[in-house]
PDB file of C-alpha atoms and ligand atoms in Angstrom:
ATOM      1  CA  MET A 204      -4.191   4.624  13.328  1.00  0.00           C
ATOM      2  CA  ALA A 205       0.204   4.841  13.862  1.00  0.00           C
ATOM      3  CA  ASN A 206       3.160   5.504  15.191  1.00  0.00           C
ATOM      4  CA  LEU A 207       5.203   8.635  13.108  1.00  0.00           C
ATOM      5  CA  THR A 208       9.658   8.469  13.008  1.00  0.00           C
ATOM      6  CA  LEU A 209      11.594  10.944  11.143  1.00  0.00           C
ATOM      7  CA  LYS A 210      15.050   9.205  10.646  1.00  0.00           C
ATOM      8  CA  ASN A 211      17.951  12.106   9.988  1.00  0.00           C
ATOM      9  CA  VAL A 212      15.431  13.159   7.386  1.00  0.00           C
ATOM     10  CA  GLY A 213      17.206  16.228   5.627  1.00  0.00           C
ATOM     11  CA  LYS A 214      16.186  17.753   2.246  1.00  0.00           C
ATOM     12  CA  THR A 215      18.017  19.792  -0.093  1.00  0.00           C
ATOM     13  CA  TYR A 216      16.436  21.243  -3.266  1.00  0.00           C
ATOM     14  CA  ALA A 217      18.349  21.625  -5.976  1.00  0.00           C
ATOM     15  CA  GLY A 218      20.104  24.679  -6.315  1.00  0.00           C
ATOM     16  CA  GLY A 219      19.811  24.998  -3.656  1.00  0.00           C
ATOM     17  CA  ALA A 220      23.060  26.690  -1.389  1.00  0.00           C
ATOM     18  CA  GLN A 221      22.856  24.838   1.863  1.00  0.00           C
ATOM     19  CA  ALA A 222      19.824  22.161   3.071  1.00  0.00           C
ATOM     20  CA  ALA A 223      16.565  23.655   4.459  1.00  0.00           C
ATOM     21  CA  VAL A 224      16.206  20.496   6.565  1.00  0.00           C
ATOM     22  CA  SER A 225      18.713  18.059   7.810  1.00  0.00           C
ATOM     23  CA  GLY A 226      19.707  15.439  10.276  1.00  0.00           C
ATOM     24  CA  VAL A 227      15.677  16.013  11.629  1.00  0.00           C
ATOM     25  CA  ASN A 228      15.117  12.403  14.089  1.00  0.00           C
ATOM     26  CA  ILE A 229      11.620  12.459  15.979  1.00  0.00           C
ATOM     27  CA  ASP A 230      10.199   9.291  16.883  1.00  0.00           C
ATOM     28  CA  ILE A 231       5.698  10.960  17.197  1.00  0.00           C
ATOM     29  CA  ALA A 232       4.140   7.986  19.172  1.00  0.00           C
ATOM     30  CA  ASP A 233      -0.165   6.461  17.943  1.00  0.00           C
ATOM     31  CA  GLY A 234      -1.859   9.195  19.066  1.00  0.00           C
ATOM     32  CA  GLU A 235       0.295  11.863  19.386  1.00  0.00           C
ATOM     33  CA  PHE A 236       0.275  15.571  18.789  1.00  0.00           C
ATOM     34  CA  ILE A 237       3.392  17.171  17.534  1.00  0.00           C
ATOM     35  CA  VAL A 238       3.079  21.070  16.956  1.00  0.00           C
ATOM     36  CA  LEU A 239       6.096  22.222  14.184  1.00  0.00           C
ATOM     37  CA  VAL A 240       7.539  25.800  15.455  1.00  0.00           C
ATOM     38  CA  GLY A 241      10.091  27.892  13.692  1.00  0.00           C
ATOM     39  CA  PRO A 242      11.061  31.588  12.467  1.00  0.00           C
ATOM     40  CA  SER A 243       9.782  31.387   8.893  1.00  0.00           C
ATOM     41  CA  GLY A 244      12.515  29.168   6.108  1.00  0.00           C
ATOM     42  CA  CYS A 245      12.919  26.637   9.792  1.00  0.00           C
ATOM     43  CA  GLY A 246      12.017  24.138   7.033  1.00  0.00           C
ATOM     44  CA  LYS A 247       8.967  23.720   8.641  1.00  0.00           C
ATOM     45  CA  SER A 248       6.663  22.817   5.658  1.00  0.00           C
ATOM     46  CA  THR A 249       9.489  21.342   4.341  1.00  0.00           C
ATOM     47  CA  LEU A 250       9.696  18.285   6.218  1.00  0.00           C
ATOM     48  CA  LEU A 251       6.134  18.502   5.999  1.00  0.00           C
ATOM     49  CA  ARG A 252       5.612  17.640   2.665  1.00  0.00           C
ATOM     50  CA  MET A 253       7.759  15.232   2.829  1.00  0.00           C
ATOM     51  CA  VAL A 254       6.166  12.883   5.517  1.00  0.00           C
ATOM     52  CA  ALA A 255       3.006  14.416   3.005  1.00  0.00           C
ATOM     53  CA  GLY A 256       5.269  12.532   0.074  1.00  0.00           C
ATOM     54  CA  LEU A 257       4.862  15.804  -2.237  1.00  0.00           C
ATOM     55  CA  GLU A 258       8.130  16.214  -1.663  1.00  0.00           C
ATOM     56  CA  THR A 259      11.739  14.108  -2.130  1.00  0.00           C
ATOM     57  CA  ILE A 260      13.562  13.400   0.444  1.00  0.00           C
ATOM     58  CA  SER A 261      17.272  13.999   0.073  1.00  0.00           C
ATOM     59  CA  GLU A 262      18.465  11.868   2.914  1.00  0.00           C
ATOM     60  CA  GLY A 263      17.079  10.081   6.035  1.00  0.00           C
ATOM     61  CA  GLU A 264      14.051   7.667   6.268  1.00  0.00           C
ATOM     62  CA  ILE A 265      10.452   8.317   7.217  1.00  0.00           C
ATOM     63  CA  HIS A 266       8.500   5.382   9.104  1.00  0.00           C
ATOM     64  CA  ILE A 267       4.395   5.441   9.463  1.00  0.00           C
ATOM     65  CA  GLY A 268       4.095   2.990  11.347  1.00  0.00           C
ATOM     66  CA  ASP A 269       6.147  -0.655  10.421  1.00  0.00           C
ATOM     67  CA  ARG A 270       6.295   1.560   6.917  1.00  0.00           C
ATOM     68  CA  LEU A 271       9.508   2.602   5.052  1.00  0.00           C
ATOM     69  CA  VAL A 272       7.115   5.438   2.636  1.00  0.00           C
ATOM     70  CA  ASN A 273      10.304   7.278   1.462  1.00  0.00           C
ATOM     71  CA  GLN A 274       8.907   6.207  -1.646  1.00  0.00           C
ATOM     72  CA  LEU A 275       5.540   6.215  -1.747  1.00  0.00           C
ATOM     73  CA  ASP A 276       2.981   8.215  -3.202  1.00  0.00           C
ATOM     74  CA  PRO A 277       0.832  10.306  -1.091  1.00  0.00           C
ATOM     75  CA  ALA A 278      -2.125   8.656  -1.440  1.00  0.00           C
ATOM     76  CA  GLU A 279      -0.527   5.179  -0.606  1.00  0.00           C
ATOM     77  CA  ARG A 280       0.848   6.640   3.051  1.00  0.00           C
ATOM     78  CA  ASP A 281      -2.197   6.151   4.849  1.00  0.00           C
ATOM     79  CA  ILE A 282      -2.108  10.272   6.119  1.00  0.00           C
ATOM     80  CA  ALA A 283      -4.687  12.731   5.349  1.00  0.00           C
ATOM     81  CA  MET A 284      -3.395  16.870   5.176  1.00  0.00           C
ATOM     82  CA  VAL A 285      -5.187  19.914   6.451  1.00  0.00           C
ATOM     83  CA  PHE A 286      -4.319  22.608   4.316  1.00  0.00           C
ATOM     84  CA  GLN A 287      -3.602  26.390   5.090  1.00  0.00           C
ATOM     85  CA  ASN A 288      -5.600  27.402   2.263  1.00  0.00           C
ATOM     86  CA  TYR A 289      -8.341  24.822   2.386  1.00  0.00           C
ATOM     87  CA  ALA A 290      -7.998  23.526  -0.778  1.00  0.00           C
ATOM     88  CA  LEU A 291     -11.349  22.292  -2.145  1.00  0.00           C
ATOM     89  CA  TYR A 292     -12.488  21.331  -5.427  1.00  0.00           C
ATOM     90  CA  PRO A 293     -14.290  24.424  -5.856  1.00  0.00           C
ATOM     91  CA  HIS A 294     -16.846  22.556  -8.656  1.00  0.00           C
ATOM     92  CA  MET A 295     -17.931  19.920  -6.044  1.00  0.00           C
ATOM     93  CA  THR A 296     -20.493  19.495  -3.134  1.00  0.00           C
ATOM     94  CA  VAL A 297     -19.521  19.816   0.455  1.00  0.00           C
ATOM     95  CA  ARG A 298     -20.567  16.560   0.534  1.00  0.00           C
ATOM     96  CA  ASP A 299     -18.602  15.004  -2.278  1.00  0.00           C
ATOM     97  CA  ASN A 300     -15.342  17.096  -1.612  1.00  0.00           C
ATOM     98  CA  MET A 301     -15.672  15.359   1.318  1.00  0.00           C
ATOM     99  CA  ALA A 302     -16.593  12.051  -0.476  1.00  0.00           C
ATOM    100  CA  TYR A 303     -14.133  11.997  -3.232  1.00  0.00           C
ATOM    101  CA  GLY A 304     -10.621  10.192  -1.467  1.00  0.00           C
ATOM    102  CA  LEU A 305     -13.139   7.250  -0.446  1.00  0.00           C
ATOM    103  CA  LYS A 306     -13.827   7.943  -3.520  1.00  0.00           C
ATOM    104  CA  ASN A 307     -11.129   7.551  -5.329  1.00  0.00           C
ATOM    105  CA  ARG A 308      -9.613   4.226  -3.443  1.00  0.00           C
ATOM    106  CA  GLY A 309     -12.989   2.281  -4.754  1.00  0.00           C
ATOM    107  CA  GLU A 310     -15.662   2.515  -1.052  1.00  0.00           C
ATOM    108  CA  SER A 311     -18.800   0.949  -1.272  1.00  0.00           C
ATOM    109  CA  LYS A 312     -20.866   3.677  -1.549  1.00  0.00           C
ATOM    110  CA  ALA A 313     -22.672   2.769   1.879  1.00  0.00           C
ATOM    111  CA  VAL A 314     -18.992   3.220   3.792  1.00  0.00           C
ATOM    112  CA  ILE A 315     -18.756   6.793   2.501  1.00  0.00           C
ATOM    113  CA  ALA A 316     -22.724   7.940   3.367  1.00  0.00           C
ATOM    114  CA  GLU A 317     -21.940   6.191   6.431  1.00  0.00           C
ATOM    115  CA  ARG A 318     -18.959   9.001   6.984  1.00  0.00           C
ATOM    116  CA  VAL A 319     -19.562  11.444   5.428  1.00  0.00           C
ATOM    117  CA  ALA A 320     -22.620  12.002   7.702  1.00  0.00           C
ATOM    118  CA  GLU A 321     -20.985  11.081  10.617  1.00  0.00           C
ATOM    119  CA  ALA A 322     -17.890  13.705   9.922  1.00  0.00           C
ATOM    120  CA  ALA A 323     -21.150  16.235   9.193  1.00  0.00           C
ATOM    121  CA  ARG A 324     -22.918  15.488  12.844  1.00  0.00           C
ATOM    122  CA  MET A 325     -19.134  15.980  14.372  1.00  0.00           C
ATOM    123  CA  LEU A 326     -18.456  19.248  12.458  1.00  0.00           C
ATOM    124  CA  GLU A 327     -22.184  20.763  12.439  1.00  0.00           C
ATOM    125  CA  LEU A 328     -21.798  20.455   9.135  1.00  0.00           C
ATOM    126  CA  GLY A 329     -25.042  18.859   8.081  1.00  0.00           C
ATOM    127  CA  PRO A 330     -27.181  21.798   6.399  1.00  0.00           C
ATOM    128  CA  TYR A 331     -24.528  22.835   3.894  1.00  0.00           C
ATOM    129  CA  LEU A 332     -23.807  19.423   2.958  1.00  0.00           C
ATOM    130  CA  ASP A 333     -25.442  20.956  -1.330  1.00  0.00           C
ATOM    131  CA  ARG A 334     -23.098  23.834  -0.863  1.00  0.00           C
ATOM    132  CA  LYS A 335     -20.107  24.481  -3.253  1.00  0.00           C
ATOM    133  CA  PRO A 336     -17.041  25.554  -1.178  1.00  0.00           C
ATOM    134  CA  ARG A 337     -17.864  29.559  -2.160  1.00  0.00           C
ATOM    135  CA  ALA A 338     -21.243  29.603  -0.746  1.00  0.00           C
ATOM    136  CA  LEU A 339     -19.482  28.800   2.830  1.00  0.00           C
ATOM    137  CA  SER A 340     -17.699  31.231   4.972  1.00  0.00           C
ATOM    138  CA  GLY A 341     -13.816  30.636   5.856  1.00  0.00           C
ATOM    139  CA  GLY A 342     -15.171  28.801   9.231  1.00  0.00           C
ATOM    140  CA  GLN A 343     -16.721  26.011   6.846  1.00  0.00           C
ATOM    141  CA  ARG A 344     -13.755  25.978   4.193  1.00  0.00           C
ATOM    142  CA  GLN A 345     -12.038  24.813   7.149  1.00  0.00           C
ATOM    143  CA  ARG A 346     -14.418  22.282   8.504  1.00  0.00           C
ATOM    144  CA  VAL A 347     -14.958  20.294   5.130  1.00  0.00           C
ATOM    145  CA  ALA A 348     -11.327  19.992   5.153  1.00  0.00           C
ATOM    146  CA  MET A 349     -10.877  17.937   8.321  1.00  0.00           C
ATOM    147  CA  GLY A 350     -14.107  15.576   7.462  1.00  0.00           C
ATOM    148  CA  ARG A 351     -12.233  15.751   4.320  1.00  0.00           C
ATOM    149  CA  ALA A 352      -9.505  14.081   6.134  1.00  0.00           C
ATOM    150  CA  ILE A 353     -11.226  13.216   8.918  1.00  0.00           C
ATOM    151  CA  VAL A 354     -13.643  10.195   6.960  1.00  0.00           C
ATOM    152  CA  ARG A 355     -10.434   9.322   5.423  1.00  0.00           C
ATOM    153  CA  GLN A 356      -9.341   7.217   9.201  1.00  0.00           C
ATOM    154  CA  PRO A 357      -6.095   8.085   7.887  1.00  0.00           C
ATOM    155  CA  ALA A 358      -3.145   6.463   9.860  1.00  0.00           C
ATOM    156  CA  ALA A 359      -1.621  10.374  10.808  1.00  0.00           C
ATOM    157  CA  PHE A 360      -3.554  14.060  10.270  1.00  0.00           C
ATOM    158  CA  LEU A 361      -0.645  16.231   8.803  1.00  0.00           C
ATOM    159  CA  PHE A 362      -2.009  20.381   9.543  1.00  0.00           C
ATOM    160  CA  ASP A 363       0.129  23.331   7.525  1.00  0.00           C
ATOM    161  CA  GLU A 364      -0.808  26.430   9.181  1.00  0.00           C
ATOM    162  CA  PRO A 365      -4.804  25.607   9.374  1.00  0.00           C
ATOM    163  CA  LEU A 366      -6.177  28.487  11.015  1.00  0.00           C
ATOM    164  CA  SER A 367      -3.919  30.800   9.641  1.00  0.00           C
ATOM    165  CA  ASN A 368      -6.540  32.515   7.266  1.00  0.00           C
ATOM    166  CA  LEU A 369      -9.334  32.748   9.591  1.00  0.00           C
ATOM    167  CA  ASP A 370     -10.113  35.635  11.904  1.00  0.00           C
ATOM    168  CA  ALA A 371      -8.408  35.691  15.895  1.00  0.00           C
ATOM    169  CA  LYS A 372     -11.879  34.295  16.908  1.00  0.00           C
ATOM    170  CA  LEU A 373     -12.722  31.467  15.253  1.00  0.00           C
ATOM    171  CA  ARG A 374      -9.308  30.485  15.106  1.00  0.00           C
ATOM    172  CA  VAL A 375      -9.696  30.088  18.965  1.00  0.00           C
ATOM    173  CA  SER A 376     -12.904  27.286  18.708  1.00  0.00           C
ATOM    174  CA  MET A 377     -11.950  25.546  15.620  1.00  0.00           C
ATOM    175  CA  ARG A 378      -8.241  25.081  17.875  1.00  0.00           C
ATOM    176  CA  MET A 379     -10.015  23.675  20.548  1.00  0.00           C
ATOM    177  CA  GLU A 380     -12.321  21.654  17.947  1.00  0.00           C
ATOM    178  CA  ILE A 381      -9.173  20.524  16.213  1.00  0.00           C
ATOM    179  CA  ARG A 382      -8.305  19.157  19.861  1.00  0.00           C
ATOM    180  CA  LYS A 383     -11.302  17.487  20.945  1.00  0.00           C
ATOM    181  CA  LEU A 384     -11.228  15.942  17.460  1.00  0.00           C
ATOM    182  CA  GLN A 385      -8.308  14.537  17.505  1.00  0.00           C
ATOM    183  CA  LYS A 386      -9.216  13.999  21.093  1.00  0.00           C
ATOM    184  CA  ARG A 387     -11.303  11.747  20.568  1.00  0.00           C
ATOM    185  CA  LEU A 388     -10.436  10.192  17.945  1.00  0.00           C
ATOM    186  CA  GLY A 389      -6.964   9.471  18.898  1.00  0.00           C
ATOM    187  CA  THR A 390      -5.148   9.994  15.559  1.00  0.00           C
ATOM    188  CA  THR A 391      -1.514  10.795  15.472  1.00  0.00           C
ATOM    189  CA  SER A 392      -1.233  14.583  13.951  1.00  0.00           C
ATOM    190  CA  LEU A 393       1.544  16.548  12.989  1.00  0.00           C
ATOM    191  CA  TYR A 394       0.510  20.217  12.574  1.00  0.00           C
ATOM    192  CA  VAL A 395       3.417  23.401  12.476  1.00  0.00           C
ATOM    193  CA  THR A 396       1.464  26.980  12.893  1.00  0.00           C
ATOM    194  CA  HIS A 397       3.213  30.137  13.345  1.00  0.00           C
ATOM    195  CA  ASP A 398       0.514  31.455  16.204  1.00  0.00           C
ATOM    196  CA  GLN A 399       2.421  30.649  19.517  1.00  0.00           C
ATOM    197  CA  LEU A 400      -1.466  30.236  22.146  1.00  0.00           C
ATOM    198  CA  GLU A 401      -2.317  27.643  19.688  1.00  0.00           C
ATOM    199  CA  ALA A 402       1.477  25.730  19.454  1.00  0.00           C
ATOM    200  CA  MET A 403       0.800  26.220  23.500  1.00  0.00           C
ATOM    201  CA  THR A 404      -3.507  24.434  23.247  1.00  0.00           C
ATOM    202  CA  LEU A 405      -2.132  22.098  20.389  1.00  0.00           C
ATOM    203  CA  ALA A 406       0.503  20.307  21.538  1.00  0.00           C
ATOM    204  CA  ASP A 407       1.956  17.152  23.464  1.00  0.00           C
ATOM    205  CA  ARG A 408       5.625  18.465  22.361  1.00  0.00           C
ATOM    206  CA  LEU A 409       6.245  21.111  20.616  1.00  0.00           C
ATOM    207  CA  VAL A 410       9.143  21.002  18.224  1.00  0.00           C
ATOM    208  CA  VAL A 411      11.122  23.967  17.150  1.00  0.00           C
ATOM    209  CA  LEU A 412      12.687  23.949  14.245  1.00  0.00           C
ATOM    210  CA  ASN A 413      15.736  26.854  13.747  1.00  0.00           C
ATOM    211  CA  GLY A 414      17.415  26.663  10.115  1.00  0.00           C
ATOM    212  CA  GLY A 415      16.449  23.202   8.977  1.00  0.00           C
ATOM    213  CA  ARG A 416      17.576  21.354  12.836  1.00  0.00           C
ATOM    214  CA  ILE A 417      15.849  20.608  15.319  1.00  0.00           C
ATOM    215  CA  GLU A 418      16.117  23.278  18.317  1.00  0.00           C
ATOM    216  CA  GLN A 419      14.007  22.146  21.147  1.00  0.00           C
ATOM    217  CA  ILE A 420      11.902  19.607  21.322  1.00  0.00           C
ATOM    218  CA  GLY A 421       9.312  18.938  24.803  1.00  0.00           C
ATOM    219  CA  ALA A 422       6.290  19.694  26.197  1.00  0.00           C
ATOM    220  CA  PRO A 423       5.193  23.682  25.847  1.00  0.00           C
ATOM    221  CA  LEU A 424       5.187  24.389  29.252  1.00  0.00           C
ATOM    222  CA  ASP A 425       9.167  23.436  29.507  1.00  0.00           C
ATOM    223  CA  ILE A 426       9.623  25.072  25.800  1.00  0.00           C
ATOM    224  CA  TYR A 427       7.870  28.184  26.800  1.00  0.00           C
ATOM    225  CA  ARG A 428       8.691  29.448  30.698  1.00  0.00           C
ATOM    226  CA  ARG A 429      12.955  28.563  28.675  1.00  0.00           C
ATOM    227  CA  PRO A 430      14.238  32.562  28.333  1.00  0.00           C
TER     228      PRO A 430
HETATM  229  P1  ADP B 564       8.588  27.325   6.478  1.00  0.00           P
HETATM  230  O1  ADP B 564       7.455  26.621   6.258  1.00  0.00           O
HETATM  231  O2  ADP B 564       9.091  26.853   7.771  1.00  0.00           O
HETATM  232  O3  ADP B 564       9.234  29.284   6.443  1.00  0.00           O
HETATM  233  P2  ADP B 564      10.409  26.153   4.239  1.00  0.00           P
HETATM  234  O4  ADP B 564      10.243  24.752   4.425  1.00  0.00           O
HETATM  235  O5  ADP B 564       8.974  26.753   3.299  1.00  0.00           O
HETATM  236  O6  ADP B 564      10.231  27.023   5.542  1.00  0.00           O
HETATM  237  O7  ADP B 564      11.608  26.540   4.028  1.00  0.00           O
HETATM  238  C1  ADP B 564      13.315  25.816   4.504  1.00  0.00           C
HETATM  239  C2  ADP B 564      13.915  26.510   3.518  1.00  0.00           C
HETATM  240  O8  ADP B 564      14.093  26.124   2.381  1.00  0.00           O
HETATM  241  C3  ADP B 564      13.959  28.400   2.796  1.00  0.00           C
HETATM  242  O9  ADP B 564      15.641  28.794   3.248  1.00  0.00           O
HETATM  243  C4  ADP B 564      13.131  28.648   1.483  1.00  0.00           C
HETATM  244  O10 ADP B 564      14.065  29.609   1.114  1.00  0.00           O
HETATM  245  C5  ADP B 564      13.928  26.872   1.258  1.00  0.00           C
HETATM  246  N1  ADP B 564      13.125  25.824   0.334  1.00  0.00           N
HETATM  247  C6  ADP B 564      11.613  26.004   0.531  1.00  0.00           C
HETATM  248  N2  ADP B 564      10.737  25.559  -0.923  1.00  0.00           N
HETATM  249  C7  ADP B 564      11.954  25.658  -2.217  1.00  0.00           C
HETATM  250  C8  ADP B 564      11.866  24.743  -3.271  1.00  0.00           C
HETATM  251  N3  ADP B 564      11.128  24.957  -3.759  1.00  0.00           N
HETATM  252  N4  ADP B 564      13.513  25.567  -3.441  1.00  0.00           N
HETATM  253  C9  ADP B 564      13.644  25.678  -3.194  1.00  0.00           C
HETATM  254  N5  ADP B 564      14.152  25.435  -2.075  1.00  0.00           N
HETATM  255  C10 ADP B 564      13.032  26.076  -1.932  1.00  0.00           C
HETATM  256  P1  ADP B 565      -5.543  12.946  -2.156  1.00  0.00           P
HETATM  257  O1  ADP B 565      -7.036  13.135  -1.846  1.00  0.00           O
HETATM  258  O2  ADP B 565      -5.849  10.637  -1.925  1.00  0.00           O
HETATM  259  O3  ADP B 565      -4.340  12.601  -1.093  1.00  0.00           O
HETATM  260  P2  ADP B 565      -5.812  13.466  -4.347  1.00  0.00           P
HETATM  261  O4  ADP B 565      -5.176  13.571  -5.727  1.00  0.00           O
HETATM  262  O5  ADP B 565      -6.973  13.813  -3.923  1.00  0.00           O
HETATM  263  O6  ADP B 565      -5.102  12.267  -3.110  1.00  0.00           O
HETATM  264  O7  ADP B 565      -5.065  15.079  -4.348  1.00  0.00           O
HETATM  265  C1  ADP B 565      -4.217  15.452  -2.986  1.00  0.00           C
HETATM  266  C2  ADP B 565      -4.526  16.560  -2.280  1.00  0.00           C
HETATM  267  O8  ADP B 565      -4.173  17.467  -3.104  1.00  0.00           O
HETATM  268  C3  ADP B 565      -5.937  16.514  -1.645  1.00  0.00           C
HETATM  269  O9  ADP B 565      -6.373  16.796  -0.873  1.00  0.00           O
HETATM  270  C4  ADP B 565      -6.512  18.015  -2.698  1.00  0.00           C
HETATM  271  O10 ADP B 565      -6.610  19.292  -0.735  1.00  0.00           O
HETATM  272  C5  ADP B 565      -5.132  18.827  -2.957  1.00  0.00           C
HETATM  273  N1  ADP B 565      -5.942  18.816  -4.827  1.00  0.00           N
HETATM  274  C6  ADP B 565      -5.749  18.002  -5.316  1.00  0.00           C
HETATM  275  N2  ADP B 565      -6.517  18.715  -6.521  1.00  0.00           N
HETATM  276  C7  ADP B 565      -7.273  20.098  -6.001  1.00  0.00           C
HETATM  277  C8  ADP B 565      -6.917  20.344  -6.817  1.00  0.00           C
HETATM  278  N3  ADP B 565      -8.087  20.607  -9.123  1.00  0.00           N
HETATM  279  N4  ADP B 565      -7.924  22.170  -6.909  1.00  0.00           N
HETATM  280  C9  ADP B 565      -7.815  22.301  -4.955  1.00  0.00           C
HETATM  281  N5  ADP B 565      -6.669  21.399  -4.767  1.00  0.00           N
HETATM  282  C10 ADP B 565      -6.010  19.828  -5.007  1.00  0.00           C
END
């Protein structure tokens, strides 16, 4: 767990006519759930990818806890990202998908088994641990992606439209579940979505991006009440 600080963060892609993101300042408190919204092309995914370390930062500073992470690899940042397309390893079982990150960083077998079992309990994935992703429904796959993030006990979660590939009914139940899990774990979260209801339900604070800049930042009711 940690706070997440973006100071004057900007990104200009090579050959990009203008900045994809510029002058972004956000102080995310430890345990806070921030939702990023805004029109297509406003820079949401660029911003998330810079925090994740999947994209270089052109300007400014990103801090996770008291560490400046601008130059760190994704694996060194102590964050876990959940993707829209789940990004599971197709040849591995659910158990191995969840265990992968922990194995990579050399956790003991006992710790891995315990964390995977606990996440499987929380996400009701127990009966599916020995299946491959292709034998799961979309909702179950997304739970595995969540499980893989949870077991790492990261300083922060990043979510890139994690529910957009699910049908409407599942989206509603999964978003309640994500909120419950996040509250229970107390993990600082930065969540990108197109869905206004999702944003309203999940956010402690909303950040509205437009043209790569922050247009509004505040409690969901304050933002959506305005004309
Ligand atoms: P959003 O996630 O809000 O839809 P993006 O972060 O994907 O927005 O894109 C922000 C801007 O940066 C857009 O103008 C987009 O065309 C541009 N962009 C995104 N990725 C690249 C890239 N790899 N190279 C050049 N321009 C990019
Ligand atoms: P770490 O889990 O330590 O962040 P990884 O090398 O496991 O680093 O992968 C980073 C992210 O990229 C993972 O969260 C995973 O979703 C995605 N990824 C990596 N390799 C693949 C792959 N072969 N297929 C699908 N997604 C992958």
